[in-house]
Amino acid sequence: MSDDEQTPRTAGTPEPGAPDGTPAGPRPEEIRFFGTSWVDHTSHYALRRAGLAVGSIAAAVAACFVLRFAYEGLQIADVGGIVNVLVVLMFAVCSAIAFSRTWEGFLRRPADPAREESLRSLKAIGFIGSLLAYGLRCLVEAPGEKLRRAEHETARAQYEKRRGNRTGNPAARKKPKRK
């Protein structure tokens, strides 16, 4: 495996000249579970979206049942009303924050990656919100498709602009005469 195959390409990096007929220019960024099929909606794109939506929402429902059993365990242990309320409140707030952060992550890149990293544990506690956001986004499009499509189109336009400016052999240009 060569170094080119191991390093992932982002939307702005041009691909090397490909002999297999693929156009030169920036390659689309891959999306988990979709690869680059989101660009032209090939390779069972709609079926993947539907399957991931159903699977994600089913996982969220199963997680709710697991949390319900944990709550019943707290009631059996008779730890007190305040602890029960705090546990429910904690999961509700963390799920709401995880839902909103995950949904925003599909629409734009984070302005502060360090802050997103610090919220990682909060998103892990509110995993139900993240699962729901992923499942609902799959009903509309591949999660992050709109963001990556805009970035890819911008990169393609910049590539075409740069490519148009570089036509011809620069060594063969006539130099302007000095006066």
JSON list of C-alpha atoms in Angstrom, two decimals:
[
{"chain": "A", "resi": 1, "resn": "MET", "atom": "CA", "xyz": [0.00, 0.00, 0.00]},
{"chain": "A", "resi": 2, "resn": "SER", "atom": "CA", "xyz": [1.46, 3.33, -0.98]},
{"chain": "A", "resi": 3, "resn": "ASP", "atom": "CA", "xyz": [1.53, 6.49, 1.09]},
{"chain": "A", "resi": 4, "resn": "ASP", "atom": "CA", "xyz": [-1.13, 8.04, -1.15]},
{"chain": "A", "resi": 5, "resn": "GLU", "atom": "CA", "xyz": [-3.59, 5.28, -0.29]},
{"chain": "A", "resi": 6, "resn": "GLN", "atom": "CA", "xyz": [-2.96, 5.57, 3.45]},
{"chain": "A", "resi": 7, "resn": "THR", "atom": "CA", "xyz": [-3.43, 9.30, 3.82]},
{"chain": "A", "resi": 8, "resn": "PRO", "atom": "CA", "xyz": [-7.03, 10.48, 3.61]},
{"chain": "A", "resi": 9, "resn": "ARG", "atom": "CA", "xyz": [-7.73, 13.33, 1.23]},
{"chain": "A", "resi": 10, "resn": "THR", "atom": "CA", "xyz": [-9.84, 16.26, 2.26]},
{"chain": "A", "resi": 11, "resn": "ALA", "atom": "CA", "xyz": [-12.06, 18.33, 0.04]},
{"chain": "A", "resi": 12, "resn": "GLY", "atom": "CA", "xyz": [-9.28, 20.77, -0.84]},
{"chain": "A", "resi": 13, "resn": "THR", "atom": "CA", "xyz": [-6.46, 18.44, -1.80]},
{"chain": "A", "resi": 14, "resn": "PRO", "atom": "CA", "xyz": [-6.20, 17.58, -5.46]},
{"chain": "A", "resi": 15, "resn": "GLU", "atom": "CA", "xyz": [-5.82, 13.98, -6.46]},
{"chain": "A", "resi": 16, "resn": "PRO", "atom": "CA", "xyz": [-2.89, 12.87, -8.56]},
{"chain": "A", "resi": 17, "resn": "GLY", "atom": "CA", "xyz": [-3.53, 12.35, -12.26]},
{"chain": "A", "resi": 18, "resn": "ALA", "atom": "CA", "xyz": [-5.59, 9.21, -12.38]},
{"chain": "A", "resi": 19, "resn": "PRO", "atom": "CA", "xyz": [-5.26, 6.87, -15.39]},
{"chain": "A", "resi": 20, "resn": "ASP", "atom": "CA", "xyz": [-8.67, 5.27, -14.72]},
{"chain": "A", "resi": 21, "resn": "GLY", "atom": "CA", "xyz": [-10.59, 8.25, -16.07]},
{"chain": "A", "resi": 22, "resn": "THR", "atom": "CA", "xyz": [-11.51, 9.97, -12.82]},
{"chain": "A", "resi": 23, "resn": "PRO", "atom": "CA", "xyz": [-11.24, 13.73, -13.11]},
{"chain": "A", "resi": 24, "resn": "ALA", "atom": "CA", "xyz": [-8.28, 15.51, -11.60]},
{"chain": "A", "resi": 25, "resn": "GLY", "atom": "CA", "xyz": [-8.99, 17.96, -8.84]},
{"chain": "A", "resi": 26, "resn": "PRO", "atom": "CA", "xyz": [-10.11, 17.89, -5.26]},
{"chain": "A", "resi": 27, "resn": "ARG", "atom": "CA", "xyz": [-11.60, 14.64, -4.04]},
{"chain": "A", "resi": 28, "resn": "PRO", "atom": "CA", "xyz": [-14.73, 14.59, -1.90]},
{"chain": "A", "resi": 29, "resn": "GLU", "atom": "CA", "xyz": [-14.28, 13.87, 1.79]},
{"chain": "A", "resi": 30, "resn": "GLU", "atom": "CA", "xyz": [-15.60, 10.50, 2.89]},
{"chain": "A", "resi": 31, "resn": "ILE", "atom": "CA", "xyz": [-18.52, 10.19, 5.30]},
{"chain": "A", "resi": 32, "resn": "ARG", "atom": "CA", "xyz": [-18.63, 7.24, 7.68]},
{"chain": "A", "resi": 33, "resn": "PHE", "atom": "CA", "xyz": [-20.84, 4.42, 6.35]},
{"chain": "A", "resi": 34, "resn": "PHE", "atom": "CA", "xyz": [-21.27, 6.25, 3.01]},
{"chain": "A", "resi": 35, "resn": "GLY", "atom": "CA", "xyz": [-17.74, 6.72, 1.68]},
{"chain": "A", "resi": 36, "resn": "THR", "atom": "CA", "xyz": [-17.97, 9.07, -1.28]},
{"chain": "A", "resi": 37, "resn": "SER", "atom": "CA", "xyz": [-21.31, 7.72, -2.52]},
{"chain": "A", "resi": 38, "resn": "TRP", "atom": "CA", "xyz": [-22.98, 10.87, -1.14]},
{"chain": "A", "resi": 39, "resn": "VAL", "atom": "CA", "xyz": [-21.61, 12.88, -4.08]},
{"chain": "A", "resi": 40, "resn": "ASP", "atom": "CA", "xyz": [-23.74, 11.20, -6.75]},
{"chain": "A", "resi": 41, "resn": "HIS", "atom": "CA", "xyz": [-26.01, 9.02, -4.53]},
{"chain": "A", "resi": 42, "resn": "THR", "atom": "CA", "xyz": [-24.72, 5.70, -5.87]},
{"chain": "A", "resi": 43, "resn": "SER", "atom": "CA", "xyz": [-23.99, 2.36, -4.18]},
{"chain": "A", "resi": 44, "resn": "HIS", "atom": "CA", "xyz": [-27.38, 1.95, -2.48]},
{"chain": "A", "resi": 45, "resn": "TYR", "atom": "CA", "xyz": [-27.18, 5.41, -0.91]},
{"chain": "A", "resi": 46, "resn": "ALA", "atom": "CA", "xyz": [-30.92, 5.62, -0.04]},
{"chain": "A", "resi": 47, "resn": "LEU", "atom": "CA", "xyz": [-30.92, 2.10, 1.40]},
{"chain": "A", "resi": 48, "resn": "ARG", "atom": "CA", "xyz": [-27.91, 2.93, 3.58]},
{"chain": "A", "resi": 49, "resn": "ARG", "atom": "CA", "xyz": [-29.57, 6.09, 4.84]},
{"chain": "A", "resi": 50, "resn": "ALA", "atom": "CA", "xyz": [-32.77, 4.26, 5.70]},
{"chain": "A", "resi": 51, "resn": "GLY", "atom": "CA", "xyz": [-30.91, 1.43, 7.41]},
{"chain": "A", "resi": 52, "resn": "LEU", "atom": "CA", "xyz": [-28.78, 3.78, 9.46]},
{"chain": "A", "resi": 53, "resn": "ALA", "atom": "CA", "xyz": [-31.79, 5.86, 10.46]},
{"chain": "A", "resi": 54, "resn": "VAL", "atom": "CA", "xyz": [-33.71, 2.80, 11.65]},
{"chain": "A", "resi": 55, "resn": "GLY", "atom": "CA", "xyz": [-30.66, 1.33, 13.37]},
{"chain": "A", "resi": 56, "resn": "SER", "atom": "CA", "xyz": [-29.77, 4.54, 15.16]},
{"chain": "A", "resi": 57, "resn": "ILE", "atom": "CA", "xyz": [-33.29, 5.17, 16.40]},
{"chain": "A", "resi": 58, "resn": "ALA", "atom": "CA", "xyz": [-33.62, 1.51, 17.47]},
{"chain": "A", "resi": 59, "resn": "ALA", "atom": "CA", "xyz": [-30.34, 1.81, 19.39]},
{"chain": "A", "resi": 60, "resn": "ALA", "atom": "CA", "xyz": [-31.68, 4.94, 21.12]},
{"chain": "A", "resi": 61, "resn": "VAL", "atom": "CA", "xyz": [-34.87, 3.11, 22.13]},
{"chain": "A", "resi": 62, "resn": "ALA", "atom": "CA", "xyz": [-32.84, 0.16, 23.44]},
{"chain": "A", "resi": 63, "resn": "ALA", "atom": "CA", "xyz": [-30.65, 2.57, 25.41]},
{"chain": "A", "resi": 64, "resn": "CYS", "atom": "CA", "xyz": [-33.77, 4.11, 26.96]},
{"chain": "A", "resi": 65, "resn": "PHE", "atom": "CA", "xyz": [-34.79, 0.67, 28.17]},
{"chain": "A", "resi": 66, "resn": "VAL", "atom": "CA", "xyz": [-31.35, 0.10, 29.69]},
{"chain": "A", "resi": 67, "resn": "LEU", "atom": "CA", "xyz": [-31.58, 3.45, 31.48]},
{"chain": "A", "resi": 68, "resn": "ARG", "atom": "CA", "xyz": [-35.04, 2.54, 32.71]},
{"chain": "A", "resi": 69, "resn": "PHE", "atom": "CA", "xyz": [-33.65, -0.65, 34.27]},
{"chain": "A", "resi": 70, "resn": "ALA", "atom": "CA", "xyz": [-30.88, 1.37, 35.88]},
{"chain": "A", "resi": 71, "resn": "TYR", "atom": "CA", "xyz": [-33.46, 3.78, 37.31]},
{"chain": "A", "resi": 72, "resn": "GLU", "atom": "CA", "xyz": [-35.50, 0.86, 38.67]},
{"chain": "A", "resi": 73, "resn": "GLY", "atom": "CA", "xyz": [-32.31, -0.39, 40.30]},
{"chain": "A", "resi": 74, "resn": "LEU", "atom": "CA", "xyz": [-31.94, 2.94, 42.05]},
{"chain": "A", "resi": 75, "resn": "GLN", "atom": "CA", "xyz": [-35.54, 2.70, 43.26]},
{"chain": "A", "resi": 76, "resn": "ILE", "atom": "CA", "xyz": [-34.98, -0.83, 44.57]},
{"chain": "A", "resi": 77, "resn": "ALA", "atom": "CA", "xyz": [-31.82, 0.33, 46.37]},
{"chain": "A", "resi": 78, "resn": "ASP", "atom": "CA", "xyz": [-33.94, 3.07, 47.95]},
{"chain": "A", "resi": 79, "resn": "VAL", "atom": "CA", "xyz": [-31.22, 5.71, 47.59]},
{"chain": "A", "resi": 80, "resn": "GLY", "atom": "CA", "xyz": [-33.68, 8.55, 48.00]},
{"chain": "A", "resi": 81, "resn": "GLY", "atom": "CA", "xyz": [-35.82, 10.81, 45.92]},
{"chain": "A", "resi": 82, "resn": "ILE", "atom": "CA", "xyz": [-33.18, 13.49, 45.36]},
{"chain": "A", "resi": 83, "resn": "VAL", "atom": "CA", "xyz": [-30.72, 11.02, 43.80]},
{"chain": "A", "resi": 84, "resn": "ASN", "atom": "CA", "xyz": [-33.40, 9.68, 41.47]},
{"chain": "A", "resi": 85, "resn": "VAL", "atom": "CA", "xyz": [-34.31, 13.20, 40.36]},
{"chain": "A", "resi": 86, "resn": "LEU", "atom": "CA", "xyz": [-30.65, 14.12, 39.83]},
{"chain": "A", "resi": 87, "resn": "VAL", "atom": "CA", "xyz": [-29.98, 11.04, 37.70]},
{"chain": "A", "resi": 88, "resn": "VAL", "atom": "CA", "xyz": [-33.00, 11.68, 35.49]},
{"chain": "A", "resi": 89, "resn": "LEU", "atom": "CA", "xyz": [-32.14, 15.38, 35.21]},
{"chain": "A", "resi": 90, "resn": "MET", "atom": "CA", "xyz": [-28.50, 14.61, 34.38]},
{"chain": "A", "resi": 91, "resn": "PHE", "atom": "CA", "xyz": [-29.38, 12.24, 31.54]},
{"chain": "A", "resi": 92, "resn": "ALA", "atom": "CA", "xyz": [-32.05, 14.61, 30.20]},
{"chain": "A", "resi": 93, "resn": "VAL", "atom": "CA", "xyz": [-29.75, 17.65, 30.14]},
{"chain": "A", "resi": 94, "resn": "CYS", "atom": "CA", "xyz": [-26.78, 15.72, 28.75]},
{"chain": "A", "resi": 95, "resn": "SER", "atom": "CA", "xyz": [-28.96, 14.15, 26.04]},
{"chain": "A", "resi": 96, "resn": "ALA", "atom": "CA", "xyz": [-30.32, 17.56, 25.04]},
{"chain": "A", "resi": 97, "resn": "ILE", "atom": "CA", "xyz": [-26.84, 19.06, 24.83]},
{"chain": "A", "resi": 98, "resn": "ALA", "atom": "CA", "xyz": [-25.50, 16.04, 22.93]},
{"chain": "A", "resi": 99, "resn": "PHE", "atom": "CA", "xyz": [-28.41, 16.25, 20.48]},
{"chain": "A", "resi": 100, "resn": "SER", "atom": "CA", "xyz": [-27.84, 19.94, 19.76]},
{"chain": "A", "resi": 101, "resn": "ARG", "atom": "CA", "xyz": [-24.05, 19.61, 19.45]},
{"chain": "A", "resi": 102, "resn": "THR", "atom": "CA", "xyz": [-24.31, 16.58, 17.20]},
{"chain": "A", "resi": 103, "resn": "TRP", "atom": "CA", "xyz": [-26.93, 18.29, 15.01]},
{"chain": "A", "resi": 104, "resn": "GLU", "atom": "CA", "xyz": [-24.78, 21.44, 14.74]},
{"chain": "A", "resi": 105, "resn": "GLY", "atom": "CA", "xyz": [-21.78, 19.29, 13.83]},
{"chain": "A", "resi": 106, "resn": "PHE", "atom": "CA", "xyz": [-23.62, 18.15, 10.70]},
{"chain": "A", "resi": 107, "resn": "LEU", "atom": "CA", "xyz": [-24.19, 21.75, 9.60]},
{"chain": "A", "resi": 108, "resn": "ARG", "atom": "CA", "xyz": [-20.82, 23.43, 10.25]},
{"chain": "A", "resi": 109, "resn": "ARG", "atom": "CA", "xyz": [-17.32, 22.69, 11.47]},
{"chain": "A", "resi": 110, "resn": "PRO", "atom": "CA", "xyz": [-16.71, 23.51, 15.13]},
{"chain": "A", "resi": 111, "resn": "ALA", "atom": "CA", "xyz": [-15.23, 26.97, 15.67]},
{"chain": "A", "resi": 112, "resn": "ASP", "atom": "CA", "xyz": [-13.26, 25.78, 18.70]},
{"chain": "A", "resi": 113, "resn": "PRO", "atom": "CA", "xyz": [-12.13, 22.13, 18.46]},
{"chain": "A", "resi": 114, "resn": "ALA", "atom": "CA", "xyz": [-10.74, 22.26, 22.00]},
{"chain": "A", "resi": 115, "resn": "ARG", "atom": "CA", "xyz": [-14.20, 23.06, 23.35]},
{"chain": "A", "resi": 116, "resn": "GLU", "atom": "CA", "xyz": [-15.71, 20.19, 21.40]},
{"chain": "A", "resi": 117, "resn": "GLU", "atom": "CA", "xyz": [-13.06, 17.90, 22.87]},
{"chain": "A", "resi": 118, "resn": "SER", "atom": "CA", "xyz": [-13.94, 19.06, 26.38]},
{"chain": "A", "resi": 119, "resn": "LEU", "atom": "CA", "xyz": [-17.62, 18.24, 25.73]},
{"chain": "A", "resi": 120, "resn": "ARG", "atom": "CA", "xyz": [-16.80, 14.70, 24.66]},
{"chain": "A", "resi": 121, "resn": "SER", "atom": "CA", "xyz": [-17.60, 13.17, 28.07]},
{"chain": "A", "resi": 122, "resn": "LEU", "atom": "CA", "xyz": [-20.87, 15.10, 28.26]},
{"chain": "A", "resi": 123, "resn": "LYS", "atom": "CA", "xyz": [-21.82, 13.79, 24.83]},
{"chain": "A", "resi": 124, "resn": "ALA", "atom": "CA", "xyz": [-20.94, 10.27, 25.98]},
{"chain": "A", "resi": 125, "resn": "ILE", "atom": "CA", "xyz": [-23.35, 10.56, 28.92]},
{"chain": "A", "resi": 126, "resn": "GLY", "atom": "CA", "xyz": [-26.04, 11.95, 26.62]},
{"chain": "A", "resi": 127, "resn": "PHE", "atom": "CA", "xyz": [-25.47, 9.30, 23.97]},
{"chain": "A", "resi": 128, "resn": "ILE", "atom": "CA", "xyz": [-29.21, 8.92, 23.44]},
{"chain": "A", "resi": 129, "resn": "GLY", "atom": "CA", "xyz": [-29.38, 12.49, 22.12]},
{"chain": "A", "resi": 130, "resn": "SER", "atom": "CA", "xyz": [-26.49, 11.83, 19.75]},
{"chain": "A", "resi": 131, "resn": "LEU", "atom": "CA", "xyz": [-28.15, 8.65, 18.46]},
{"chain": "A", "resi": 132, "resn": "LEU", "atom": "CA", "xyz": [-31.42, 10.48, 17.88]},
{"chain": "A", "resi": 133, "resn": "ALA", "atom": "CA", "xyz": [-29.69, 13.35, 16.07]},
{"chain": "A", "resi": 134, "resn": "TYR", "atom": "CA", "xyz": [-27.85, 10.89, 13.83]},
{"chain": "A", "resi": 135, "resn": "GLY", "atom": "CA", "xyz": [-31.02, 8.93, 13.09]},
{"chain": "A", "resi": 136, "resn": "LEU", "atom": "CA", "xyz": [-33.10, 12.00, 12.32]},
{"chain": "A", "resi": 137, "resn": "ARG", "atom": "CA", "xyz": [-30.36, 13.46, 10.11]},
{"chain": "A", "resi": 138, "resn": "CYS", "atom": "CA", "xyz": [-30.22, 10.18, 8.16]},
{"chain": "A", "resi": 139, "resn": "LEU", "atom": "CA", "xyz": [-33.89, 10.69, 7.29]},
{"chain": "A", "resi": 140, "resn": "VAL", "atom": "CA", "xyz": [-32.96, 13.95, 5.52]},
{"chain": "A", "resi": 141, "resn": "GLU", "atom": "CA", "xyz": [-29.49, 13.25, 4.10]},
{"chain": "A", "resi": 142, "resn": "ALA", "atom": "CA", "xyz": [-26.24, 11.53, 4.94]},
{"chain": "A", "resi": 143, "resn": "PRO", "atom": "CA", "xyz": [-25.06, 13.15, 8.19]},
{"chain": "A", "resi": 144, "resn": "GLY", "atom": "CA", "xyz": [-22.75, 15.99, 7.22]},
{"chain": "A", "resi": 145, "resn": "GLU", "atom": "CA", "xyz": [-23.53, 15.76, 3.50]},
{"chain": "A", "resi": 146, "resn": "LYS", "atom": "CA", "xyz": [-24.66, 19.38, 3.14]},
{"chain": "A", "resi": 147, "resn": "LEU", "atom": "CA", "xyz": [-21.51, 20.68, 4.84]},
{"chain": "A", "resi": 148, "resn": "ARG", "atom": "CA", "xyz": [-19.16, 18.48, 2.83]},
{"chain": "A", "resi": 149, "resn": "ARG", "atom": "CA", "xyz": [-20.98, 19.20, -0.43]},
{"chain": "A", "resi": 150, "resn": "ALA", "atom": "CA", "xyz": [-20.56, 22.96, 0.08]},
{"chain": "A", "resi": 151, "resn": "GLU", "atom": "CA", "xyz": [-16.87, 22.52, 0.95]},
{"chain": "A", "resi": 152, "resn": "HIS", "atom": "CA", "xyz": [-16.33, 20.24, -2.05]},
{"chain": "A", "resi": 153, "resn": "GLU", "atom": "CA", "xyz": [-18.03, 22.64, -4.48]},
{"chain": "A", "resi": 154, "resn": "THR", "atom": "CA", "xyz": [-15.94, 25.52, -3.12]},
{"chain": "A", "resi": 155, "resn": "ALA", "atom": "CA", "xyz": [-12.77, 23.47, -3.52]},
{"chain": "A", "resi": 156, "resn": "ARG", "atom": "CA", "xyz": [-13.77, 22.48, -7.08]},
{"chain": "A", "resi": 157, "resn": "ALA", "atom": "CA", "xyz": [-14.43, 26.12, -8.00]},
{"chain": "A", "resi": 158, "resn": "GLN", "atom": "CA", "xyz": [-11.07, 27.21, -6.55]},
{"chain": "A", "resi": 159, "resn": "TYR", "atom": "CA", "xyz": [-9.32, 24.37, -8.39]},
{"chain": "A", "resi": 160, "resn": "GLU", "atom": "CA", "xyz": [-10.93, 25.31, -11.71]},
{"chain": "A", "resi": 161, "resn": "LYS", "atom": "CA", "xyz": [-10.01, 28.96, -11.17]},
{"chain": "A", "resi": 162, "resn": "ARG", "atom": "CA", "xyz": [-6.37, 28.10, -10.43]},
{"chain": "A", "resi": 163, "resn": "ARG", "atom": "CA", "xyz": [-6.28, 25.66, -13.31]},
{"chain": "A", "resi": 164, "resn": "GLY", "atom": "CA", "xyz": [-7.65, 28.26, -15.72]},
{"chain": "A", "resi": 165, "resn": "ASN", "atom": "CA", "xyz": [-4.96, 30.73, -14.73]},
{"chain": "A", "resi": 166, "resn": "ARG", "atom": "CA", "xyz": [-2.17, 28.22, -15.42]},
{"chain": "A", "resi": 167, "resn": "THR", "atom": "CA", "xyz": [-2.88, 27.32, -19.02]},
{"chain": "A", "resi": 168, "resn": "GLY", "atom": "CA", "xyz": [0.04, 27.24, -21.38]},
{"chain": "A", "resi": 169, "resn": "ASN", "atom": "CA", "xyz": [3.76, 26.81, -20.99]},
{"chain": "A", "resi": 170, "resn": "PRO", "atom": "CA", "xyz": [5.16, 29.59, -18.77]},
{"chain": "A", "resi": 171, "resn": "ALA", "atom": "CA", "xyz": [8.65, 29.18, -20.29]},
{"chain": "A", "resi": 172, "resn": "ALA", "atom": "CA", "xyz": [7.32, 29.94, -23.77]},
{"chain": "A", "resi": 173, "resn": "ARG", "atom": "CA", "xyz": [5.74, 33.23, -22.75]},
{"chain": "A", "resi": 174, "resn": "LYS", "atom": "CA", "xyz": [7.06, 36.32, -24.36]},
{"chain": "A", "resi": 175, "resn": "LYS", "atom": "CA", "xyz": [8.72, 38.63, -21.94]},
{"chain": "A", "resi": 176, "resn": "PRO", "atom": "CA", "xyz": [7.65, 42.26, -22.05]},
{"chain": "A", "resi": 177, "resn": "LYS", "atom": "CA", "xyz": [10.12, 44.61, -23.69]},
{"chain": "A", "resi": 178, "resn": "ARG", "atom": "CA", "xyz": [11.92, 47.08, -21.48]},
{"chain": "A", "resi": 179, "resn": "LYS", "atom": "CA", "xyz": [11.68, 50.71, -22.39]}
]
